[in-house]
Amino acid sequence: MTAVGIRVVPPLALNETARLLRHPLTVLGLLLWILRVAEDGWAGPRPGFTALTAEMIIFWGVPAFFAANLVASAARRAEETLSAAPCDRSRRTGALCLAALGPFALSCTAQALMAGLYLITGNELERFPSLAELGMGPLNVLGAGLLGVAVARWLPWPGASVLVMLALIVGTKLLFDQQGKYLLALYVDLAVWGPAPHLDAAGFLPGDMGLHALYLLSLCLGAGALAMLKDTPRRELWLGIGAVIVLCVMITGIGQLT
């Protein structure tokens, strides 16, 4: 890879970031999450806590996955035209992975603003979420973007992204429904359901949320490494990076079960 090829990556990543941020599904995810928080955020201690910590995972994370997958798929289809550019396929994949930081930054900003709104309005919660709990949503948005790129690279077939998302939903539900293993799921609703109409505070699920945040971050990095592994000429390097990330996932995952 020439120095010219390396210099192409930052502007290419910025271009892909802009495409991803203005993608209709990215915008739709943001709007769905805002509407959901507006509906449940001030409805009581339990729904208020869940709206701020968990709802972004579903209402923004899922659209972010499909947005990233479609942007990456469009880039793959255009690669025959891009082949004359001084940037190989691995650098284009890297640019797409870097573009996932755009929705992540936007989700962090949105989460911070919503948390600030909770404080300003004196929203009644059993307790205010920790930084790790607030980070669950944005980390899932980041992971969704990186996984969307990986699926577009490894499974470039119509309907593959839908099957992957269905598998994630089923796997998450199975994990969350198992006592003691819920923190291994992607979607974690920490606030315990009280008696009907389920608005009152009834405590929280136990667990180390700091480890859970590191677990989610490790999964995010794993999805990025998987995307890079498909196209890189330096497979040994990325296999080594992937092995380290898998070890981090195992350590943080097992740590949550103890």
Short mmCIF file of C-alpha atoms in Angstrom, two decimals:
data_model
loop_
_atom_site.label_atom_id
_atom_site.label_comp_id
_atom_site.label_asym_id
_atom_site.label_seq_id
_atom_site.Cartn_x
_atom_site.Cartn_y
_atom_site.Cartn_z
CA MET A 1 0.00 0.00 0.00
CA THR A 2 1.43 3.31 -1.07
CA ALA A 3 1.42 6.49 0.99
CA VAL A 4 -1.12 7.87 -1.48
CA GLY A 5 -3.42 4.94 -0.76
CA ILE A 6 -3.15 5.51 2.98
CA ARG A 7 -3.96 9.20 2.60
CA VAL A 8 -7.14 8.28 0.74
CA VAL A 9 -8.60 6.52 3.80
CA PRO A 10 -9.50 9.56 6.00
CA PRO A 11 -11.45 11.45 3.30
CA LEU A 12 -13.07 8.20 2.19
CA ALA A 13 -14.08 7.46 5.79
CA LEU A 14 -15.54 10.96 6.15
CA ASN A 15 -17.50 10.46 2.94
CA GLU A 16 -18.87 7.12 4.15
CA THR A 17 -19.68 8.66 7.54
CA ALA A 18 -21.73 11.37 5.86
CA ARG A 19 -23.57 8.76 3.78
CA LEU A 20 -24.30 6.68 6.87
CA LEU A 21 -25.47 9.61 8.99
CA ARG A 22 -27.90 10.85 6.35
CA HIS A 23 -29.17 7.38 5.48
CA PRO A 24 -32.96 7.25 5.99
CA LEU A 25 -32.68 4.29 8.39
CA THR A 26 -30.18 6.14 10.58
CA VAL A 27 -32.51 9.12 10.76
CA LEU A 28 -35.50 6.84 11.33
CA GLY A 29 -33.71 5.11 14.20
CA LEU A 30 -32.99 8.42 15.90
CA LEU A 31 -36.59 9.56 15.51
CA LEU A 32 -38.01 6.25 16.76
CA TRP A 33 -35.82 6.41 19.85
CA ILE A 34 -36.79 10.02 20.57
CA LEU A 35 -40.48 9.18 20.23
CA ARG A 36 -40.09 6.14 22.47
CA VAL A 37 -38.32 8.13 25.20
CA ALA A 38 -40.89 10.90 24.89
CA GLU A 39 -43.64 8.33 25.44
CA ASP A 40 -42.11 6.30 28.27
CA GLY A 41 -39.41 8.51 29.75
CA TRP A 42 -41.66 10.37 32.16
CA ALA A 43 -44.26 7.62 32.70
CA GLY A 44 -42.82 6.40 36.01
CA PRO A 45 -39.57 5.27 37.66
CA ARG A 46 -39.34 1.95 35.85
CA PRO A 47 -40.26 2.96 32.27
CA GLY A 48 -38.21 6.14 32.70
CA PHE A 49 -35.09 4.17 33.59
CA THR A 50 -35.62 1.65 30.79
CA ALA A 51 -36.29 4.34 28.20
CA LEU A 52 -32.96 6.01 28.96
CA THR A 53 -30.82 2.88 29.21
CA ALA A 54 -32.27 0.13 27.02
CA GLU A 55 -34.64 1.48 24.37
CA MET A 56 -31.87 2.82 22.11
CA ILE A 57 -30.64 -0.75 21.62
CA ILE A 58 -33.81 -1.73 19.77
CA PHE A 59 -35.22 1.45 18.29
CA TRP A 60 -31.92 2.84 17.00
CA GLY A 61 -29.56 -0.14 17.02
CA VAL A 62 -31.59 -2.29 14.64
CA PRO A 63 -32.04 0.45 11.99
CA ALA A 64 -28.33 1.32 12.37
CA PHE A 65 -27.40 -2.26 11.50
CA PHE A 66 -29.41 -2.23 8.29
CA ALA A 67 -28.23 1.27 7.38
CA ALA A 68 -24.57 0.26 7.70
CA ASN A 69 -25.21 -2.96 5.80
CA LEU A 70 -26.88 -1.13 2.90
CA VAL A 71 -24.14 1.52 2.73
CA ALA A 72 -21.45 -1.18 2.75
CA SER A 73 -23.34 -3.22 0.15
CA ALA A 74 -23.61 -0.18 -2.11
CA ALA A 75 -19.87 0.40 -1.73
CA ARG A 76 -19.20 -3.24 -2.64
CA ARG A 77 -21.29 -2.96 -5.80
CA ALA A 78 -19.39 0.18 -6.79
CA GLU A 79 -15.96 -1.38 -6.27
CA GLU A 80 -15.52 -2.25 -9.92
CA THR A 81 -15.63 1.47 -10.66
CA LEU A 82 -13.49 2.28 -7.63
CA SER A 83 -10.81 -0.25 -8.59
CA ALA A 84 -8.86 2.46 -10.41
CA ALA A 85 -8.62 4.58 -7.24
CA PRO A 86 -5.36 4.48 -5.24
CA CYS A 87 -7.06 2.59 -2.40
CA ASP A 88 -7.53 -1.16 -2.23
CA ARG A 89 -10.52 -3.10 -0.93
CA SER A 90 -9.11 -3.50 2.58
CA ARG A 91 -8.75 0.28 2.96
CA ARG A 92 -12.31 0.78 1.73
CA THR A 93 -13.51 -1.74 4.31
CA GLY A 94 -11.52 0.12 6.95
CA ALA A 95 -13.17 3.37 5.89
CA LEU A 96 -16.60 1.77 6.22
CA CYS A 97 -15.72 0.55 9.73
CA LEU A 98 -14.52 4.01 10.70
CA ALA A 99 -17.80 5.42 9.39
CA ALA A 100 -19.60 3.50 12.16
CA LEU A 101 -18.09 6.01 14.58
CA GLY A 102 -20.42 8.66 13.12
CA PRO A 103 -23.71 7.16 14.38
CA PHE A 104 -21.91 6.18 17.60
CA ALA A 105 -20.88 9.80 18.24
CA LEU A 106 -24.37 10.99 17.37
CA SER A 107 -25.95 8.45 19.73
CA CYS A 108 -23.57 9.46 22.55
CA THR A 109 -24.56 13.10 22.04
CA ALA A 110 -28.25 12.26 21.94
CA GLN A 111 -27.92 10.12 25.06
CA ALA A 112 -26.12 12.90 26.92
CA LEU A 113 -28.77 15.44 25.92
CA MET A 114 -31.59 13.13 27.00
CA ALA A 115 -29.87 12.44 30.33
CA GLY A 116 -29.51 16.18 30.81
CA LEU A 117 -33.21 16.64 30.07
CA TYR A 118 -34.03 14.04 32.72
CA LEU A 119 -32.01 16.03 35.27
CA ILE A 120 -33.43 19.41 34.25
CA THR A 121 -37.03 18.21 34.50
CA GLY A 122 -36.42 16.38 37.78
CA ASN A 123 -37.63 13.10 36.30
CA GLU A 124 -38.43 10.72 39.15
CA LEU A 125 -36.28 7.58 38.93
CA GLU A 126 -35.39 5.00 41.56
CA ARG A 127 -31.79 6.01 40.86
CA PHE A 128 -29.99 7.75 38.02
CA PRO A 129 -28.19 5.40 35.58
CA SER A 130 -24.45 4.94 35.82
CA LEU A 131 -22.15 5.85 32.94
CA ALA A 132 -21.86 2.18 31.97
CA GLU A 133 -25.65 1.85 31.92
CA LEU A 134 -26.00 4.97 29.80
CA GLY A 135 -23.37 3.55 27.45
CA MET A 136 -25.31 0.39 26.61
CA GLY A 137 -27.33 2.07 23.88
CA PRO A 138 -24.49 3.88 22.08
CA LEU A 139 -22.23 0.80 22.28
CA ASN A 140 -24.95 -1.25 20.63
CA VAL A 141 -25.31 1.38 17.90
CA LEU A 142 -21.56 1.15 17.30
CA GLY A 143 -21.65 -2.63 17.22
CA ALA A 144 -24.64 -2.58 14.89
CA GLY A 145 -22.76 -0.42 12.40
CA LEU A 146 -19.63 -2.57 12.48
CA LEU A 147 -21.60 -5.80 12.24
CA GLY A 148 -23.56 -4.40 9.31
CA VAL A 149 -20.28 -3.87 7.44
CA ALA A 150 -19.05 -7.36 8.35
CA VAL A 151 -22.25 -9.00 7.12
CA ALA A 152 -22.11 -7.02 3.86
CA ARG A 153 -18.53 -8.26 3.30
CA TRP A 154 -18.95 -11.89 4.33
CA LEU A 155 -22.57 -12.54 3.33
CA PRO A 156 -23.25 -10.43 0.22
CA TRP A 157 -26.55 -12.12 -0.58
CA PRO A 158 -30.11 -10.75 -0.57
CA GLY A 159 -31.82 -11.40 2.73
CA ALA A 160 -28.63 -12.34 4.61
CA SER A 161 -28.80 -9.26 6.85
CA VAL A 162 -32.40 -10.05 7.80
CA LEU A 163 -31.46 -13.61 8.79
CA VAL A 164 -28.53 -12.34 10.86
CA MET A 165 -30.77 -9.85 12.67
CA LEU A 166 -33.38 -12.53 13.36
CA ALA A 167 -30.64 -14.77 14.78
CA LEU A 168 -29.44 -11.91 17.00
CA ILE A 169 -32.95 -11.24 18.28
CA VAL A 170 -33.62 -14.90 19.06
CA GLY A 171 -30.21 -15.37 20.69
CA THR A 172 -30.61 -12.23 22.78
CA LYS A 173 -34.06 -13.30 23.97
CA LEU A 174 -32.83 -16.77 24.91
CA LEU A 175 -29.93 -15.33 26.90
CA PHE A 176 -31.98 -12.63 28.60
CA ASP A 177 -34.64 -15.14 29.66
CA GLN A 178 -32.05 -17.34 31.41
CA GLN A 179 -31.45 -16.43 35.04
CA GLY A 180 -27.85 -15.41 35.60
CA LYS A 181 -27.03 -15.08 31.90
CA TYR A 182 -28.99 -11.98 30.99
CA LEU A 183 -25.88 -9.77 30.93
CA LEU A 184 -24.55 -11.85 28.03
CA ALA A 185 -27.45 -10.57 25.93
CA LEU A 186 -27.22 -7.45 23.76
CA TYR A 187 -30.50 -6.05 25.09
CA VAL A 188 -30.51 -5.80 28.88
CA ASP A 189 -33.46 -4.24 30.71
CA LEU A 190 -32.07 -3.63 34.19
CA ALA A 191 -35.17 -2.25 35.90
CA VAL A 192 -37.32 -5.00 37.43
CA TRP A 193 -40.98 -5.04 36.49
CA GLY A 194 -43.27 -4.06 39.33
CA PRO A 195 -46.96 -4.97 39.65
CA ALA A 196 -49.33 -3.86 36.88
CA PRO A 197 -49.29 -1.37 35.26
CA HIS A 198 -45.52 -1.93 35.70
CA LEU A 199 -44.71 1.71 36.38
CA ASP A 200 -43.45 1.57 39.95
CA ALA A 201 -39.82 1.00 40.92
CA ALA A 202 -39.16 -2.61 41.94
CA GLY A 203 -35.37 -2.79 42.09
CA PHE A 204 -32.78 -3.76 39.52
CA LEU A 205 -31.20 -6.89 38.12
CA PRO A 206 -27.82 -7.57 39.78
CA GLY A 207 -24.58 -7.50 37.83
CA ASP A 208 -21.38 -5.61 37.12
CA MET A 209 -22.37 -3.05 34.50
CA GLY A 210 -18.78 -1.92 34.03
CA LEU A 211 -17.89 -5.43 32.86
CA HIS A 212 -21.00 -5.48 30.70
CA ALA A 213 -19.92 -2.27 28.96
CA LEU A 214 -16.46 -3.76 28.33
CA TYR A 215 -18.16 -6.92 27.05
CA LEU A 216 -20.21 -4.89 24.57
CA LEU A 217 -17.13 -2.92 23.51
CA SER A 218 -15.25 -6.17 22.91
CA LEU A 219 -18.09 -7.44 20.73
CA CYS A 220 -17.98 -4.17 18.78
CA LEU A 221 -14.26 -4.52 18.15
CA GLY A 222 -14.78 -8.16 17.21
CA ALA A 223 -17.30 -7.18 14.53
CA GLY A 224 -14.85 -4.63 13.14
CA ALA A 225 -12.01 -7.18 13.10
CA LEU A 226 -14.29 -9.67 11.34
CA ALA A 227 -15.05 -7.12 8.63
CA MET A 228 -11.36 -6.35 8.13
CA LEU A 229 -10.41 -10.04 8.03
CA LYS A 230 -12.45 -10.57 4.87
CA ASP A 231 -10.43 -8.21 2.67
CA THR A 232 -7.07 -7.65 4.30
CA PRO A 233 -3.88 -9.04 2.73
CA ARG A 234 -2.48 -9.24 6.27
CA ARG A 235 -4.72 -12.05 7.52
CA GLU A 236 -2.28 -13.21 10.21
CA LEU A 237 -2.35 -9.78 11.82
CA TRP A 238 -6.13 -9.58 11.93
CA LEU A 239 -6.44 -13.19 13.04
CA GLY A 240 -4.16 -12.31 15.96
CA ILE A 241 -6.19 -9.20 16.75
CA GLY A 242 -9.37 -11.25 16.54
CA ALA A 243 -7.97 -13.86 18.93
CA VAL A 244 -7.17 -11.17 21.50
CA ILE A 245 -10.67 -9.72 21.14
CA VAL A 246 -12.27 -13.16 21.56
CA LEU A 247 -10.25 -13.57 24.76
CA CYS A 248 -11.54 -10.19 25.98
CA VAL A 249 -15.12 -11.24 25.21
CA MET A 250 -14.62 -14.47 27.15
CA ILE A 251 -13.03 -12.76 30.15
CA THR A 252 -15.65 -10.03 30.41
CA GLY A 253 -18.46 -12.49 29.71
CA ILE A 254 -17.34 -14.99 32.35
CA GLY A 255 -16.71 -12.12 34.76
CA GLN A 256 -20.37 -11.16 34.52
CA LEU A 257 -21.47 -14.67 35.51
CA THR A 258 -19.47 -14.76 38.76
#
